[in-house]
PDB file of C-alpha atoms (C1' of nucleotides) in Angstrom:
ATOM      1  CA  MET A   1      -1.652   8.459  18.903  1.00  0.00           C
ATOM      2  CA  HIS A   2      -2.779   7.633  15.480  1.00  0.00           C
ATOM      3  CA  TYR A   3      -3.627   4.354  14.136  1.00  0.00           C
ATOM      4  CA  TRP A   4      -1.514   2.743  10.316  1.00  0.00           C
ATOM      5  CA  LEU A   5      -2.949   0.429   8.576  1.00  0.00           C
ATOM      6  CA  MET A   6      -0.083  -1.138   6.196  1.00  0.00           C
ATOM      7  CA  LYS A   7      -0.818  -3.747   3.391  1.00  0.00           C
ATOM      8  CA  SER A   8       1.410  -7.209   2.362  1.00  0.00           C
ATOM      9  CA  GLU A   9       1.670  -9.980   0.683  1.00  0.00           C
ATOM     10  CA  PRO A  10       2.130 -12.733   2.139  1.00  0.00           C
ATOM     11  CA  ASP A  11       4.172 -14.117  -0.513  1.00  0.00           C
ATOM     12  CA  GLU A  12       6.746 -10.833   0.391  1.00  0.00           C
ATOM     13  CA  PHE A  13       6.274 -10.602   3.871  1.00  0.00           C
ATOM     14  CA  SER A  14       4.119 -12.358   6.895  1.00  0.00           C
ATOM     15  CA  PHE A  15       2.565 -11.027   9.941  1.00  0.00           C
ATOM     16  CA  GLU A  16       4.039 -14.559  10.471  1.00  0.00           C
ATOM     17  CA  GLN A  17       7.592 -13.525   9.703  1.00  0.00           C
ATOM     18  CA  LEU A  18       7.142 -10.886  11.208  1.00  0.00           C
ATOM     19  CA  ARG A  19       6.460 -12.177  14.432  1.00  0.00           C
ATOM     20  CA  THR A  20       9.808 -14.818  14.045  1.00  0.00           C
ATOM     21  CA  ARG A  21      11.531 -12.029  13.508  1.00  0.00           C
ATOM     22  CA  GLY A  22      10.941  -9.098  15.794  1.00  0.00           C
ATOM     23  CA  THR A  23      11.107  -5.960  13.791  1.00  0.00           C
ATOM     24  CA  GLU A  24      11.232  -5.629  10.217  1.00  0.00           C
ATOM     25  CA  PRO A  25      12.316  -2.108   7.817  1.00  0.00           C
ATOM     26  CA  TRP A  26       8.909  -1.193   6.026  1.00  0.00           C
ATOM     27  CA  THR A  27      11.404  -0.918   2.718  1.00  0.00           C
ATOM     28  CA  GLY A  28       9.972  -0.845  -1.263  1.00  0.00           C
ATOM     29  CA  VAL A  29       6.786   1.841  -1.176  1.00  0.00           C
ATOM     30  CA  ARG A  30       6.246   3.835  -3.672  1.00  0.00           C
ATOM     31  CA  ASN A  31       4.281   5.925  -3.769  1.00  0.00           C
ATOM     32  CA  TYR A  32       4.027   9.158  -2.442  1.00  0.00           C
ATOM     33  CA  GLN A  33       0.413   9.474  -0.660  1.00  0.00           C
ATOM     34  CA  ALA A  34       1.493   6.430   1.640  1.00  0.00           C
ATOM     35  CA  ARG A  35       4.924   8.192   1.704  1.00  0.00           C
ATOM     36  CA  ASN A  36       3.711  10.672   3.580  1.00  0.00           C
ATOM     37  CA  PHE A  37       1.482   9.106   5.363  1.00  0.00           C
ATOM     38  CA  MET A  38       4.907   6.941   7.378  1.00  0.00           C
ATOM     39  CA  ARG A  39       6.699  10.358   7.430  1.00  0.00           C
ATOM     40  CA  ALA A  40       3.555  11.595   9.381  1.00  0.00           C
ATOM     41  CA  ALA A  41       3.859   7.775  11.338  1.00  0.00           C
ATOM     42  CA  ALA A  42       5.611   8.296  15.177  1.00  0.00           C
ATOM     43  CA  VAL A  43       6.965   5.646  17.513  1.00  0.00           C
ATOM     44  CA  GLY A  44       4.377   3.899  19.055  1.00  0.00           C
ATOM     45  CA  ASP A  45       2.000   4.252  16.776  1.00  0.00           C
ATOM     46  CA  LEU A  46      -0.280   1.108  16.337  1.00  0.00           C
ATOM     47  CA  VAL A  47      -0.893  -0.560  12.814  1.00  0.00           C
ATOM     48  CA  LEU A  48      -3.099  -2.488  11.753  1.00  0.00           C
ATOM     49  CA  PHE A  49      -1.019  -5.575   9.817  1.00  0.00           C
ATOM     50  CA  TYR A  50      -3.160  -6.839   6.564  1.00  0.00           C
ATOM     51  CA  HIS A  51      -3.006  -9.274   4.525  1.00  0.00           C
ATOM     52  CA  SER A  52      -3.165  -7.929   0.383  1.00  0.00           C
ATOM     53  CA  ASN A  53      -3.641 -10.122  -1.996  1.00  0.00           C
ATOM     54  CA  CYS A  54      -3.593 -14.030  -0.947  1.00  0.00           C
ATOM     55  CA  PRO A  55      -6.680 -16.032  -0.617  1.00  0.00           C
ATOM     56  CA  GLU A  56      -7.626 -15.050   2.266  1.00  0.00           C
ATOM     57  CA  PRO A  57      -7.151 -11.008   2.749  1.00  0.00           C
ATOM     58  CA  GLY A  58      -7.601  -9.597   5.826  1.00  0.00           C
ATOM     59  CA  ILE A  59      -6.037  -8.255   9.115  1.00  0.00           C
ATOM     60  CA  ALA A  60      -3.324 -10.837  10.576  1.00  0.00           C
ATOM     61  CA  GLY A  61      -2.464  -8.670  13.857  1.00  0.00           C
ATOM     62  CA  VAL A  62      -1.693  -5.893  14.986  1.00  0.00           C
ATOM     63  CA  ALA A  63       2.358  -3.989  14.389  1.00  0.00           C
ATOM     64  CA  LYS A  64       3.957  -1.148  15.992  1.00  0.00           C
ATOM     65  CA  ILE A  65       5.981   1.906  15.320  1.00  0.00           C
ATOM     66  CA  SER A  66       9.350   1.114  16.054  1.00  0.00           C
ATOM     67  CA  LYS A  67      11.263   3.718  14.271  1.00  0.00           C
ATOM     68  CA  ALA A  68      10.240   6.825  12.751  1.00  0.00           C
ATOM     69  CA  ALA A  69      10.516   7.801   9.604  1.00  0.00           C
ATOM     70  CA  PHE A  70      13.785   7.455   7.864  1.00  0.00           C
ATOM     71  CA  THR A  71      15.725   7.414   3.948  1.00  0.00           C
ATOM     72  CA  ASP A  72      14.339   4.340   2.817  1.00  0.00           C
ATOM     73  CA  PRO A  73      17.934   2.436   1.141  1.00  0.00           C
ATOM     74  CA  THR A  74      16.989   0.417  -1.500  1.00  0.00           C
ATOM     75  CA  GLN A  75      16.440   3.330  -3.682  1.00  0.00           C
ATOM     76  CA  PHE A  76      19.735   3.401  -3.961  1.00  0.00           C
ATOM     77  CA  GLU A  77      20.106   0.312  -4.171  1.00  0.00           C
ATOM     78  CA  ALA A  78      20.456  -0.831  -8.166  1.00  0.00           C
ATOM     79  CA  LYS A  79      19.896  -4.162  -8.279  1.00  0.00           C
ATOM     80  CA  SER A  80      16.981  -4.088  -6.177  1.00  0.00           C
ATOM     81  CA  ASP A  81      13.307  -3.934  -7.249  1.00  0.00           C
ATOM     82  CA  TYR A  82      12.817  -0.816  -5.824  1.00  0.00           C
ATOM     83  CA  TYR A  83      15.912   1.008  -7.020  1.00  0.00           C
ATOM     84  CA  ASP A  84      15.185   4.593  -8.031  1.00  0.00           C
ATOM     85  CA  PRO A  85      17.130   6.250 -10.906  1.00  0.00           C
ATOM     86  CA  LYS A  86      15.994   9.416 -10.740  1.00  0.00           C
ATOM     87  CA  SER A  87      16.309  10.153  -6.708  1.00  0.00           C
ATOM     88  CA  GLN A  88      19.214  12.098  -5.381  1.00  0.00           C
ATOM     89  CA  ARG A  89      21.429  11.008  -2.703  1.00  0.00           C
ATOM     90  CA  ALA A  90      21.132  14.295  -1.537  1.00  0.00           C
ATOM     91  CA  ASP A  91      17.784  15.105  -1.270  1.00  0.00           C
ATOM     92  CA  PRO A  92      16.082  11.182  -1.549  1.00  0.00           C
ATOM     93  CA  ARG A  93      12.794  10.437  -2.954  1.00  0.00           C
ATOM     94  CA  TRP A  94      11.634   7.751  -0.403  1.00  0.00           C
ATOM     95  CA  SER A  95      11.382   7.133   2.711  1.00  0.00           C
ATOM     96  CA  CYS A  96      10.170   4.149   5.205  1.00  0.00           C
ATOM     97  CA  VAL A  97       9.512   3.431   8.914  1.00  0.00           C
ATOM     98  CA  GLU A  98      10.766   0.312  11.195  1.00  0.00           C
ATOM     99  CA  VAL A  99       7.686  -1.902  12.354  1.00  0.00           C
ATOM    100  CA  ALA A 100       7.758  -4.357  15.890  1.00  0.00           C
ATOM    101  CA  PHE A 101       6.103  -7.104  16.198  1.00  0.00           C
ATOM    102  CA  HIS A 102       2.827  -6.389  18.725  1.00  0.00           C
ATOM    103  CA  GLN A 103       0.205  -8.692  18.818  1.00  0.00           C
ATOM    104  CA  THR A 104      -1.373 -11.249  16.995  1.00  0.00           C
ATOM    105  CA  PHE A 105      -5.152 -11.704  16.925  1.00  0.00           C
ATOM    106  CA  LYS A 106      -7.148 -15.261  18.344  1.00  0.00           C
ATOM    107  CA  ARG A 107      -8.816 -14.986  14.606  1.00  0.00           C
ATOM    108  CA  HIS A 108      -7.954 -13.559  11.275  1.00  0.00           C
ATOM    109  CA  VAL A 109     -10.334 -10.727  10.444  1.00  0.00           C
ATOM    110  CA  THR A 110     -11.161 -11.148   6.712  1.00  0.00           C
ATOM    111  CA  LEU A 111     -12.236  -9.402   4.630  1.00  0.00           C
ATOM    112  CA  PRO A 112     -15.969  -9.824   4.503  1.00  0.00           C
ATOM    113  CA  ASP A 113     -15.411  -9.617   7.936  1.00  0.00           C
ATOM    114  CA  LEU A 114     -14.252  -5.607   7.831  1.00  0.00           C
ATOM    115  CA  ARG A 115     -17.571  -5.251   5.310  1.00  0.00           C
ATOM    116  CA  ALA A 116     -19.978  -7.149   6.989  1.00  0.00           C
ATOM    117  CA  CYS A 117     -19.062  -3.818  10.039  1.00  0.00           C
ATOM    118  CA  GLN A 118     -21.259  -0.771  10.290  1.00  0.00           C
ATOM    119  CA  ALA A 119     -18.487   0.527  12.597  1.00  0.00           C
ATOM    120  CA  LEU A 120     -15.530   0.250   9.065  1.00  0.00           C
ATOM    121  CA  ALA A 121     -18.134   0.953   6.287  1.00  0.00           C
ATOM    122  CA  GLU A 122     -15.543   4.592   5.805  1.00  0.00           C
ATOM    123  CA  MET A 123     -13.121   2.168   6.024  1.00  0.00           C
ATOM    124  CA  LEU A 124      -9.934   3.532   3.077  1.00  0.00           C
ATOM    125  CA  ILE A 125      -9.467   0.702   2.842  1.00  0.00           C
ATOM    126  CA  LEU A 126     -12.747  -0.510   1.661  1.00  0.00           C
ATOM    127  CA  ARG A 127     -13.025   1.568  -0.657  1.00  0.00           C
ATOM    128  CA  PRO A 128     -13.398   0.803  -4.213  1.00  0.00           C
ATOM    129  CA  GLY A 129      -9.813   0.517  -6.145  1.00  0.00           C
ATOM    130  CA  ASN A 130      -8.253   1.395  -3.104  1.00  0.00           C
ATOM    131  CA  ARG A 131      -4.840   0.801  -3.382  1.00  0.00           C
ATOM    132  CA  LEU A 132      -2.201   2.651  -0.848  1.00  0.00           C
ATOM    133  CA  SER A 133      -0.344   0.660   0.727  1.00  0.00           C
ATOM    134  CA  VAL A 134      -0.447   2.834   4.140  1.00  0.00           C
ATOM    135  CA  THR A 135      -3.022   4.302   5.680  1.00  0.00           C
ATOM    136  CA  PRO A 136      -4.648   5.531   8.536  1.00  0.00           C
ATOM    137  CA  VAL A 137      -7.176   4.661  10.489  1.00  0.00           C
ATOM    138  CA  THR A 138     -10.001   6.524  12.623  1.00  0.00           C
ATOM    139  CA  ALA A 139      -9.732   5.189  17.072  1.00  0.00           C
ATOM    140  CA  THR A 140     -12.657   3.693  16.599  1.00  0.00           C
ATOM    141  CA  GLU A 141     -12.178   1.437  13.684  1.00  0.00           C
ATOM    142  CA  PHE A 142      -8.867   1.115  15.050  1.00  0.00           C
ATOM    143  CA  LYS A 143     -10.634  -0.713  17.896  1.00  0.00           C
ATOM    144  CA  ALA A 144     -13.674  -2.317  16.088  1.00  0.00           C
ATOM    145  CA  ILE A 145     -10.989  -3.885  14.741  1.00  0.00           C
ATOM    146  CA  CYS A 146      -9.367  -5.762  17.404  1.00  0.00           C
ATOM    147  CA  GLY A 147     -13.121  -6.466  18.575  1.00  0.00           C
ATOM    148  CA  LEU A 148     -13.478  -8.856  15.522  1.00  0.00           C
ATOM    149  CA  GLY A 149      -9.772 -10.135  16.165  1.00  0.00           C
ATOM    150  CA  GLN A 150     -10.548 -11.276  19.492  1.00  0.00           C
ATOM    151  CA  LYS A 151     -13.771 -12.607  19.341  1.00  0.00           C
TER     152      LYS A 151
ATOM    153  C1'  DG B   1      -6.117 -14.765 -15.360  1.00  0.00           C
ATOM    154  C1'  DC B   2      -9.250 -11.112 -15.428  1.00  0.00           C
ATOM    155  C1'  DC B   3     -10.370  -6.569 -15.182  1.00  0.00           C
ATOM    156  C1'  DA B   4     -11.491  -2.053 -12.857  1.00  0.00           C
ATOM    157  C1'  DA B   5      -9.391   1.041 -10.305  1.00  0.00           C
ATOM    158  C1'  DC B   6      -6.059   3.951 -10.339  1.00  0.00           C
ATOM    159  C1'  DG B   7      -1.858   7.255 -10.431  1.00  0.00           C
ATOM    160  C1'  DT B   8       2.564   7.764 -13.379  1.00  0.00           C
ATOM    161  C1'  DT B   9       4.749   9.284 -17.682  1.00  0.00           C
ATOM    162  C1'  DG B  10       5.804  11.737 -21.529  1.00  0.00           C
ATOM    163  C1'  DG B  11       3.973  14.507 -25.807  1.00  0.00           C
ATOM    164  C1'  DC B  12       2.240  18.472 -27.388  1.00  0.00           C
TER     165       DC B  12
ATOM    166  C1'  DG C   1      -1.258  21.918 -17.956  1.00  0.00           C
ATOM    167  C1'  DC C   2      -4.278  18.554 -20.962  1.00  0.00           C
ATOM    168  C1'  DC C   3      -4.977  14.055 -21.335  1.00  0.00           C
ATOM    169  C1'  DA C   4      -3.880   9.330 -23.136  1.00  0.00           C
ATOM    170  C1'  DA C   5      -1.429   5.241 -22.619  1.00  0.00           C
ATOM    171  C1'  DC C   6       0.497   2.126 -20.264  1.00  0.00           C
ATOM    172  C1'  DG C   7       2.166  -0.209 -15.721  1.00  0.00           C
ATOM    173  C1'  DT C   8       0.468  -1.919 -11.098  1.00  0.00           C
ATOM    174  C1'  DT C   9      -3.104  -3.248  -7.248  1.00  0.00           C
ATOM    175  C1'  DG C  10      -5.486  -6.718  -5.825  1.00  0.00           C
ATOM    176  C1'  DG C  11     -10.011  -8.882  -5.454  1.00  0.00           C
ATOM    177  C1'  DC C  12     -12.578 -12.701  -7.674  1.00  0.00           C
TER     178       DC C  12
END
DNA sequence: GCCAACGTTGGC
DNA sequence: GCCAACGTTGGC
């Protein structure tokens, strides 16, 4: 069992939308490190859903990996924002996973909350300049954040 | 809207 | 393989 953190801009796709839809293919990741993390994710892994680039950045709730990595179709769609003309169908560059709604927190865990939590001092997402949209989270970090969310 | 941090690109 | 230029991310 592994834990992950995935970022989304709520203007693009919010946790609320995931709750309504149930599942969502996590397409459009165009960073090799983030892609490799998605390839390492397994069905059932839990995901902290982070809202970025918004008035109150932070963790909105918990999602779950519902499909392991598969070829991201948007890389071949010429009209897509995520079109990658250099990707070959015989050897696709980009993968995505499918995520499912899992659980809403009782309260939004804000970035200042995360920074104030001693157990999260080493978290990748809190390091200056970290822009990875998919990062691994330790079990300890995951539990600490769930604790904050259920307060 | 500013700006720091970082990844990617491409010339050499 | 180096590195400057550029684009993007994301908090503030």
